[in-house]
Tab-separated table of C-alpha atoms in Angstrom:
chain	number	residue	atom	x	y	z
Y	28	MET	CA	20.248	72.237	112.341
Y	29	ASP	CA	18.821	74.429	109.590
Y	30	GLU	CA	20.595	72.364	106.921
Y	31	VAL	CA	19.184	69.162	108.391
Y	32	ALA	CA	15.674	70.640	108.437
Y	33	VAL	CA	15.952	71.708	104.790
Y	34	GLU	CA	17.295	68.276	103.818
Y	35	ARG	CA	14.389	66.527	105.540
Y	36	SER	CA	11.838	68.859	103.926
Y	37	ARG	CA	12.911	67.894	100.397
Y	38	PRO	CA	10.511	65.554	98.608
Y	39	PRO	CA	11.765	61.998	98.146
Y	40	GLN	CA	13.655	61.390	94.918
Y	41	THR	CA	12.474	58.763	92.487
Y	42	ARG	CA	14.477	56.548	90.210
Y	43	ILE	CA	12.971	54.718	87.276
Y	44	VAL	CA	13.873	51.044	87.353
Y	45	PRO	CA	13.108	49.120	84.188
Y	46	GLY	CA	10.550	46.430	84.917
Y	47	THR	CA	9.654	43.317	82.992
Y	48	GLN	CA	5.948	43.892	82.418
Y	49	HIS	CA	6.580	45.977	79.309
Y	50	THR	CA	8.467	43.106	77.635
Y	51	ARG	CA	6.301	40.146	78.596
Y	52	ASN	CA	4.338	40.294	75.320
Y	53	PHE	CA	7.419	40.661	73.134
Y	54	PRO	CA	7.728	36.955	72.218
Y	55	ARG	CA	4.066	36.768	71.225
Y	56	SER	CA	4.296	39.926	69.132
Y	57	GLY	CA	7.538	38.665	67.630
Y	58	ALA	CA	5.870	35.407	66.587
Y	59	ILE	CA	3.028	37.313	64.924
Y	60	ALA	CA	5.455	39.635	63.155
Y	61	GLY	CA	7.553	36.666	62.037
Y	62	ALA	CA	4.557	34.870	60.551
Y	63	ILE	CA	3.453	38.022	58.715
Y	64	SER	CA	6.969	38.589	57.360
Y	65	ALA	CA	7.006	34.993	56.073
Y	66	PHE	CA	3.781	35.722	54.217
Y	67	GLY	CA	5.402	38.839	52.803
Y	68	PHE	CA	8.398	36.759	51.692
Y	69	ALA	CA	6.113	34.341	49.845
Y	70	LEU	CA	4.276	37.231	48.208
Y	71	ILE	CA	7.459	38.963	47.020
Y	72	HIS	CA	8.869	35.642	45.829
Y	73	ALA	CA	5.688	34.873	43.873
Y	74	LEU	CA	5.578	38.322	42.277
Y	75	PHE	CA	9.219	38.594	41.224
Y	76	ILE	CA	10.744	35.093	41.215
Y	77	SER	CA	8.483	32.042	41.371
Y	78	ASP	CA	5.356	30.727	43.055
Y	79	ILE	CA	6.078	29.174	46.449
Y	80	TRP	CA	2.607	29.425	47.996
Y	81	PHE	CA	2.590	25.638	48.487
Y	82	SER	CA	5.172	26.037	51.256
Y	83	LEU	CA	3.460	28.974	52.980
Y	84	PRO	CA	2.251	27.060	56.102
Y	85	ILE	CA	5.747	25.748	56.851
Y	86	MET	CA	7.266	29.156	56.124
Y	87	MET	CA	4.863	30.905	58.488
Y	88	VAL	CA	5.657	28.437	61.276
Y	89	ALA	CA	9.380	28.985	60.676
Y	90	GLY	CA	8.871	32.743	60.599
Y	91	ALA	CA	6.911	32.654	63.845
Y	92	LEU	CA	9.625	30.627	65.596
Y	93	CYS	CA	12.412	32.927	64.406
Y	94	GLY	CA	10.401	36.035	65.246
Y	95	LEU	CA	9.606	34.733	68.713
Y	96	CYS	CA	13.241	33.940	69.485
Y	97	VAL	CA	14.598	37.259	68.221
Y	98	THR	CA	12.235	39.242	70.441
Y	99	TRP	CA	12.698	36.842	73.350
Y	100	SER	CA	16.456	37.349	73.270
Y	101	TYR	CA	15.946	41.098	72.863
Y	102	SER	CA	13.662	41.205	75.922
Y	103	LEU	CA	16.386	39.611	78.068
Y	104	ARG	CA	18.764	42.516	77.489
Y	105	ALA	CA	19.671	44.576	80.536
Y	106	THR	CA	18.594	47.956	79.153
Y	107	ALA	CA	15.035	49.167	78.717
Y	108	PRO	CA	13.551	48.678	75.242
Y	109	SER	CA	13.544	51.503	72.728
Y	110	LEU	CA	12.913	51.894	69.027
Y	111	SER	CA	16.565	52.539	68.201
Y	112	SER	CA	17.894	49.604	70.232
Y	113	TRP	CA	15.247	47.303	68.738
Y	114	LEU	CA	16.077	48.263	65.155
Y	115	GLY	CA	19.776	47.910	65.871
Y	116	TYR	CA	19.367	44.508	67.519
Y	117	ASN	CA	17.158	43.320	64.690
Y	118	MET	CA	19.733	44.329	62.078
Y	119	VAL	CA	22.431	42.364	63.895
Y	120	TYR	CA	20.989	39.146	62.479
Y	121	VAL	CA	20.991	40.492	58.927
Y	122	VAL	CA	24.658	41.367	59.366
Y	123	LEU	CA	25.321	37.857	60.680
Y	124	LEU	CA	23.880	36.335	57.512
Y	125	ALA	CA	26.119	38.590	55.434
Y	126	LEU	CA	29.108	37.482	57.525
Y	127	LEU	CA	28.084	33.858	56.981
Y	128	ALA	CA	28.269	34.444	53.229
Y	129	LEU	CA	31.680	36.085	53.630
Y	130	ALA	CA	32.951	33.178	55.736
Y	131	SER	CA	31.778	30.717	53.103
Y	132	ILE	CA	33.586	32.614	50.353
Y	133	LEU	CA	36.816	32.828	52.374
Y	134	ILE	CA	36.833	29.187	53.500
Y	135	PHE	CA	35.585	27.250	50.470
Y	136	GLU	CA	36.601	26.848	46.866
Y	137	PRO	CA	33.849	26.508	44.223
Y	138	VAL	CA	32.999	22.898	43.351
Y	139	THR	CA	30.029	23.568	41.084
Y	140	THR	CA	28.387	26.349	39.099
Y	141	VAL	CA	25.158	28.262	39.264
Y	142	ALA	CA	24.126	26.764	35.930
Y	143	ALA	CA	24.563	23.236	37.305
Y	144	LEU	CA	22.465	24.016	40.366
Y	145	ILE	CA	19.689	25.516	38.259
Y	146	ALA	CA	19.777	22.542	35.891
Y	147	ALA	CA	19.533	20.084	38.811
Y	148	ASN	CA	16.371	21.852	39.999
Y	149	GLU	CA	16.629	20.398	43.487
Y	150	SER	CA	17.842	21.325	46.955
Y	151	PRO	CA	21.647	21.446	47.136
Y	152	GLY	CA	21.720	18.934	49.966
Y	153	GLU	CA	25.237	17.681	49.313
Y	154	LEU	CA	26.658	21.204	49.335
Y	155	ILE	CA	24.798	22.007	52.539
Y	156	ARG	CA	26.241	18.893	54.190
Y	157	GLN	CA	29.712	19.850	53.032
Y	158	ALA	CA	29.315	23.295	54.576
Y	159	THR	CA	27.737	22.033	57.825
Y	160	PRO	CA	30.902	22.068	60.026
Y	161	MET	CA	31.635	25.671	59.041
Y	162	THR	CA	27.978	26.633	59.466
Y	163	ALA	CA	27.770	25.080	62.933
Y	164	ALA	CA	30.993	26.734	64.095
Y	165	PHE	CA	29.867	30.093	62.710
Y	166	THR	CA	26.483	29.803	64.440
Y	167	LEU	CA	28.120	29.134	67.807
Y	168	LEU	CA	30.596	31.979	67.441
Y	169	ALA	CA	27.848	34.334	66.280
Y	170	ALA	CA	25.722	33.490	69.326
Y	171	VAL	CA	28.649	34.115	71.679
Y	172	GLY	CA	29.407	37.409	69.953
Y	173	VAL	CA	25.823	38.687	70.117
Y	174	SER	CA	25.487	37.667	73.752
Y	175	MET	CA	28.767	39.339	74.718
Y	176	LEU	CA	27.686	42.559	73.033
Y	177	HIS	CA	24.373	42.809	74.852
Y	178	GLU	CA	23.857	40.720	77.993
Y	179	ARG	CA	26.581	38.514	79.402
Y	180	SER	CA	24.600	35.697	80.989
Y	181	TRP	CA	24.239	31.996	80.294
Y	182	ARG	CA	20.483	32.354	79.929
Y	183	HIS	CA	20.815	35.031	77.278
Y	184	LEU	CA	23.525	33.023	75.493
Y	185	ALA	CA	21.243	29.972	75.364
Y	186	VAL	CA	18.366	31.984	73.892
Y	187	VAL	CA	20.639	33.746	71.386
Y	188	LEU	CA	22.142	30.397	70.352
Y	189	LEU	CA	18.636	29.055	69.728
Y	190	THR	CA	17.819	32.219	67.765
Y	191	CYS	CA	20.946	31.995	65.607
Y	192	THR	CA	20.374	28.288	65.008
Y	193	LEU	CA	16.821	28.832	63.766
Y	194	ILE	CA	17.766	31.793	61.578
Y	195	VAL	CA	20.644	29.885	59.984
Y	196	LEU	CA	18.479	26.788	59.592
Y	197	PHE	CA	15.603	28.609	57.903
Y	198	LEU	CA	17.438	31.443	56.122
Y	199	GLY	CA	21.133	30.692	56.112
Y	200	LEU	CA	21.649	27.242	54.589
Y	201	ASN	CA	21.655	28.509	51.024
Y	202	ILE	CA	23.897	31.370	52.117
Y	203	SER	CA	26.370	28.967	53.707
Y	204	ILE	CA	27.123	27.311	50.328
Y	205	ILE	CA	27.850	30.504	48.384
Y	206	GLY	CA	31.580	29.830	48.560
Y	207	LEU	CA	31.083	26.365	47.037
Y	208	VAL	CA	29.379	27.776	43.948
Y	209	PHE	CA	31.022	29.654	41.122
Y	210	PHE	CA	29.061	32.807	40.269
Y	211	PRO	CA	29.922	34.461	36.953
Y	212	ARG	CA	29.328	38.193	36.833
Y	213	SER	CA	26.091	37.650	34.938
Y	214	SER	CA	24.747	35.626	37.889
Y	215	LEU	CA	25.800	37.874	40.770
Y	216	PHE	CA	22.315	39.362	40.743
Y	217	LEU	CA	21.135	36.097	42.364
Y	218	ILE	CA	23.137	36.905	45.496
Y	219	VAL	CA	21.820	40.473	45.493
Y	220	GLU	CA	18.321	39.094	45.037
Y	221	MET	CA	18.756	36.725	47.975
Y	222	PHE	CA	19.890	39.426	50.360
Y	223	GLY	CA	17.287	41.810	49.008
Y	224	LEU	CA	14.593	39.345	50.027
Y	225	ILE	CA	16.160	38.890	53.452
Y	226	LEU	CA	16.357	42.647	53.978
Y	227	ALA	CA	12.752	43.083	52.813
Y	228	ILE	CA	11.344	40.536	55.251
Y	229	ASN	CA	13.539	41.954	58.002
Y	230	ILE	CA	12.119	45.427	57.430
Y	231	LEU	CA	8.575	44.041	57.381
Y	232	TYR	CA	9.213	42.030	60.541
Y	233	ALA	CA	10.678	45.010	62.395
Y	234	ALA	CA	7.839	47.278	61.256
Y	235	VAL	CA	5.068	44.889	62.308
Y	236	PHE	CA	6.649	44.280	65.706
Y	237	THR	CA	7.129	48.008	66.209
Y	238	ALA	CA	3.455	48.585	65.409
Y	239	LEU	CA	2.388	45.903	67.896
Y	240	GLU	CA	4.713	47.118	70.670
Y	241	ARG	CA	4.830	50.819	69.846
Y	242	LYS	CA	4.027	51.955	73.391
Y	243	SER	CA	6.937	50.060	74.892
Y	244	LEU	CA	9.394	50.930	72.138
Y	245	LEU	CA	8.525	54.561	71.526
Y	246	HIS	CA	8.426	55.407	75.236
Y	247	GLY	CA	11.321	53.217	76.275
Y	248	GLY	CA	9.048	51.075	78.392
Y	249	GLN	CA	8.715	53.827	81.010
Y	250	THR	CA	5.022	54.578	81.011
Y	251	GLY	CA	2.240	53.716	83.400
Y	252	ASP	CA	2.340	50.205	84.780
Y	253	GLU	CA	5.214	49.274	82.488
Y	254	VAL	CA	7.940	50.403	84.870
Y	255	GLY	CA	8.858	49.924	88.457
Y	256	VAL	CA	9.390	53.072	90.476
Y	257	GLN	CA	11.794	52.985	93.371
Y	258	THR	CA	11.576	55.755	95.917
Y	259	ILE	CA	14.717	56.834	97.673
Y	260	ALA	CA	14.219	58.727	100.891
Y	261	GLU	CA	17.278	60.738	101.718
Y	262	ARG	CA	17.393	61.423	105.409
Y	263	ALA	CA	20.103	63.094	107.460
Y	264	THR	CA	21.186	61.227	110.487
């Protein structure tokens, strides 16, 4: 009897259950961060490579779409958001672009040179079309891999597939043809330059989103109205 009385006198235990309110603004913040990172890309490109301000509106729309989808897919993950998981998830897509370059190098043989591409001074449309089957297969496999690593559901897979498709479409087409182009040692800096730009805009994107959603990320989404609290009353019968 005494043990039952003590058990009943204990205060109810609480368990924090991650809610969805703390992630509902993630897609909007991701779109803003994506647009800002596209502006940063244009600025870096203009300062160190060439002026591409004429394409800024299209780039900002593309950046907003990619940024929205990355954070949308991140918000569908089962675990509560945190700064470390966000940075890790964000870097996954940079790694995927590097793997796309590796796949291109392993699958294709060079059919042209960097000098020829520079002399043509136009989009390498024919090379992109030649690489399209590999690019499409890689995008699908990448989406399945990312979804399996984080949240195994058809909904998450669909969003991740959309995310990978947009990222490859807007950032990965030139990467997909690397294996079709012969790069002499004196031109390898172009590949480094390409990935340097991608890493720079990724860092800017992650930083802006973190600033916009710092409360959710820095506190793991478990503050105030941003979590659901489930009370468990343990009673002896």
